[in-house]
Coordinates of N, CA and C in Angstrom, one line a residue:
X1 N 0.9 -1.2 0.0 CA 0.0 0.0 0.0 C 0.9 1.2 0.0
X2 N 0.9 2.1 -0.8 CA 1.6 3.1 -0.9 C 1.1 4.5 -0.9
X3 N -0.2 4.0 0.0 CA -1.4 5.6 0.6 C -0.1 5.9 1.8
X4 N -0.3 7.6 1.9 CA 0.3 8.2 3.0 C -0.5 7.5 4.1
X5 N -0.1 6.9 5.5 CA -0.5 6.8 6.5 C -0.4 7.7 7.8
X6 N -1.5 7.7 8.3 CA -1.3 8.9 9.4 C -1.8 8.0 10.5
X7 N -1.4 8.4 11.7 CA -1.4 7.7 13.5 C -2.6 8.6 13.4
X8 N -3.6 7.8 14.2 CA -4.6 8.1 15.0 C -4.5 8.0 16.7
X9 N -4.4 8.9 17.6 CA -4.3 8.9 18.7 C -5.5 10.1 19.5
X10 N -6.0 8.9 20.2 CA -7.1 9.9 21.1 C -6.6 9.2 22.7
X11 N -7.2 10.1 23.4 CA -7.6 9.4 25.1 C -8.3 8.7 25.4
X12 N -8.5 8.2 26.1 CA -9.6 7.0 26.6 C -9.9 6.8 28.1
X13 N -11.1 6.5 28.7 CA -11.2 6.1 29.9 C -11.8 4.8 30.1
X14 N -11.9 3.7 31.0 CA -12.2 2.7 31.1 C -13.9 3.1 31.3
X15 N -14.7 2.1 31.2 CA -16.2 2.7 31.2 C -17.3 1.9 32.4
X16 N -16.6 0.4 31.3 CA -17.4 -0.9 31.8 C -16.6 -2.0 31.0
X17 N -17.2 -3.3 32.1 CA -16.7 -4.3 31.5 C -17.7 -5.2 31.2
X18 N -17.7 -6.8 30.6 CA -18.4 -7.8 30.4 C -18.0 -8.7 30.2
X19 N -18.4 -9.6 30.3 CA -17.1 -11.1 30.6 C -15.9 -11.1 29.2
X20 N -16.7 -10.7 28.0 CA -15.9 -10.5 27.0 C -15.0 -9.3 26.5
X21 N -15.7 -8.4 27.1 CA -14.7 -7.0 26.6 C -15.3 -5.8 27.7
X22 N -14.2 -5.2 27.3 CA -14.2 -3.7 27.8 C -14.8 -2.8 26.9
X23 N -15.4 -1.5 27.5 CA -15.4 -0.3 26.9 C -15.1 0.9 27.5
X24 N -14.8 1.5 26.5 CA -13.7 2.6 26.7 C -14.6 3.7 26.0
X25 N -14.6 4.6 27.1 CA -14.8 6.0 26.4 C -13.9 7.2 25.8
X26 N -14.2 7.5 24.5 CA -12.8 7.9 24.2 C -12.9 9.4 24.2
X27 N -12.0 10.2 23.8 CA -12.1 11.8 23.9 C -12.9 11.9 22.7
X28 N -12.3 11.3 21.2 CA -12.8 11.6 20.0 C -13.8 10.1 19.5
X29 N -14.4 10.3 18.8 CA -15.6 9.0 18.5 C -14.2 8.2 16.8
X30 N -13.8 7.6 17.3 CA -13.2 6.3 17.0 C -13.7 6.5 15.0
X31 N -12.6 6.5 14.1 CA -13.7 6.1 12.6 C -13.5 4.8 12.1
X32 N -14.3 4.1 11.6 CA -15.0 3.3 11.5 C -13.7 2.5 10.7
X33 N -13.3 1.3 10.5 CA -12.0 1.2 10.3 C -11.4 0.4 10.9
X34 N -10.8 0.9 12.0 CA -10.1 0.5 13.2 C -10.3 -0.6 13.6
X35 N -11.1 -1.5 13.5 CA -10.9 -2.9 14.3 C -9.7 -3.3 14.1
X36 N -9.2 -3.9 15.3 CA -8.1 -4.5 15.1 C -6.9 -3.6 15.7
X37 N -7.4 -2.7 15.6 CA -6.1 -0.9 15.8 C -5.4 -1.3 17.5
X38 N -4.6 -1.4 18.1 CA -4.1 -1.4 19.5 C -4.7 -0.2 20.0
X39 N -4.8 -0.9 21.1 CA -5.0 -0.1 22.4 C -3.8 0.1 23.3
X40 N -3.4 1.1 24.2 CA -2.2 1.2 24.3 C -2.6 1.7 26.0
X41 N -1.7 1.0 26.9 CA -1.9 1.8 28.3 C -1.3 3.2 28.6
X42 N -1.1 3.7 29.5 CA -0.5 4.8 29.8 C 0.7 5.0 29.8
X43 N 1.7 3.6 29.6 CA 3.2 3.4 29.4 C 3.4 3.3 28.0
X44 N 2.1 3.4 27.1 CA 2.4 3.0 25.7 C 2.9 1.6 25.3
X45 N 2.3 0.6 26.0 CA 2.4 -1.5 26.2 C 0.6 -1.2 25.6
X46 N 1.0 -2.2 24.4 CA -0.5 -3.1 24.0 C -0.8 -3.8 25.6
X47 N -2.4 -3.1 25.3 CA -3.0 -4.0 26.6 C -4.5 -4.4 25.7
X48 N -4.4 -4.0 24.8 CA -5.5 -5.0 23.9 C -6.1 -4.4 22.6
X49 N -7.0 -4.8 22.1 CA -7.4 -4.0 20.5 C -8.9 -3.6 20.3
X50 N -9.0 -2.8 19.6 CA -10.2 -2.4 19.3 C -11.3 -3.7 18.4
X51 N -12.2 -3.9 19.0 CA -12.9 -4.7 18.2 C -14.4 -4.0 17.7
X52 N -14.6 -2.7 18.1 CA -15.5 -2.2 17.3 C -16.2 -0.9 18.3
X53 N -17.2 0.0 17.4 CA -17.5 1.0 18.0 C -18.9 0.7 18.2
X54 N -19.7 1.2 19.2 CA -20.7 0.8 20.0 C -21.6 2.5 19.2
X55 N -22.8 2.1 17.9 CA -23.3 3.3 17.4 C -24.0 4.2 18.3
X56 N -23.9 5.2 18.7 CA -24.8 6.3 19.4 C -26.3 6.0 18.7
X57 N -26.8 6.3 20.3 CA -28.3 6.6 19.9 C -28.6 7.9 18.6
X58 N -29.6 7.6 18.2 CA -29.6 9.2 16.9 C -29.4 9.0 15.9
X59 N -27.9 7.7 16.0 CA -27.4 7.7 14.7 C -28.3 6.7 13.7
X60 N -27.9 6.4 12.2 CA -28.3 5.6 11.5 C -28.0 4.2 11.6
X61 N -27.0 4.0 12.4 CA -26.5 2.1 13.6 C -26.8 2.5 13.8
X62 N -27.7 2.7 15.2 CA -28.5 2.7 16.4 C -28.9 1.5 16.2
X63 N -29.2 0.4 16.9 CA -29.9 -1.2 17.2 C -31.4 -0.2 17.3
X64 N -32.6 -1.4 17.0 CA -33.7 -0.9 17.4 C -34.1 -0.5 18.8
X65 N -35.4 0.1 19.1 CA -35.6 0.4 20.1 C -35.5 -1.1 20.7
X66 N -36.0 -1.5 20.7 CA -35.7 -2.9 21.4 C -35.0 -3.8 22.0
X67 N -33.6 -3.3 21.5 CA -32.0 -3.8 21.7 C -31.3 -2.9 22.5
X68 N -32.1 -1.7 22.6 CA -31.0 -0.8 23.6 C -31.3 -1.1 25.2
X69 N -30.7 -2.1 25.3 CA -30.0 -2.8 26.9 C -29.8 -1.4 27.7
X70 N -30.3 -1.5 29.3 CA -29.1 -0.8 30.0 C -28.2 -0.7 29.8
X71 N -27.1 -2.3 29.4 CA -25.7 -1.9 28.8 C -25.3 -1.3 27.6
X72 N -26.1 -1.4 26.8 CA -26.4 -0.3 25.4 C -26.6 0.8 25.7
X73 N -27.0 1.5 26.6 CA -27.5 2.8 26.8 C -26.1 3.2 27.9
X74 N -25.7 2.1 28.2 CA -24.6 3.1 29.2 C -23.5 3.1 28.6
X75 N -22.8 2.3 27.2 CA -21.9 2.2 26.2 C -22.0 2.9 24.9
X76 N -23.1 3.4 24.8 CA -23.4 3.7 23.4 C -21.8 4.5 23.0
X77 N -21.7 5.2 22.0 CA -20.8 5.8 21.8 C -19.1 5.6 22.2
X78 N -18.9 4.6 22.7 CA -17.9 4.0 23.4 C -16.9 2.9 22.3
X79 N -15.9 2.5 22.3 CA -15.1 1.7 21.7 C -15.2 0.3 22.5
X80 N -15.7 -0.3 21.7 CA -15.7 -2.2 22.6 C -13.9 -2.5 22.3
X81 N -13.4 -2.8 23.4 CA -12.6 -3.7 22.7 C -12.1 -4.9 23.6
X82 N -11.0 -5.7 23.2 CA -10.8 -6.9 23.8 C -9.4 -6.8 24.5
X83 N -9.3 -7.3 25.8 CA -8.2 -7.1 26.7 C -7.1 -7.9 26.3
X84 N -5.8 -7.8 26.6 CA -5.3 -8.9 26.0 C -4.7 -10.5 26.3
X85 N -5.4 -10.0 28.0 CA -5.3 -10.9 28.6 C -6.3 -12.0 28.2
X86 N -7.9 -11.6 27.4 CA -8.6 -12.4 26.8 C -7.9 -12.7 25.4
X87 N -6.8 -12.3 24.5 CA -6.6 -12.6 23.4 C -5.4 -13.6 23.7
X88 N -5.0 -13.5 25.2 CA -3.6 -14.4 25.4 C -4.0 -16.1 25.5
X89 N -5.2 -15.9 26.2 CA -6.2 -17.0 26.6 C -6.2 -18.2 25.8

């Protein structure tokens, strides 16, 4: 591939968890893409990867009314991803 690449770097806070993954609330909303992209701790050490963005209410992803879980409604907008202690597993 010989497209210019550019580093994507935002902040993140931990949110919630689930037996399978974390979410992370991030400064900037994640673009669509990324799966797979590392997650990085505060030392800059992979501590796991992005496995997807969790669509905001409003938006055109939005799950129906029907699927928006408690935990849907407290994740919306958030980055799921996988720890890597579940990818060491």
């Amino acid at each position: 591939d010989t497209r210019d690449q550019f580093p994507f770097y935002v902040t993140g806070a931990f949110n919630e968890r689930t037996v399978n993954q974390a979410y992370v609330k991030t400064s900037d909303a994640l673009n669509f893409g990324m799966c797979g992209s590392p997650v990085l701790d505060s030392r800059f050490l992979c501590c796991g990867v992005v496995e997807g963005i969790v669509p905001q209410i409003g938006t055109k992803l939005m799950p129906p009314k029907e699927m928006q879980t408690p935990l849907y409604n407290r994740v919306q907008g958030n980055a799921a991803i996988i720890e890597a202690d579940e990818i060491r597993d």
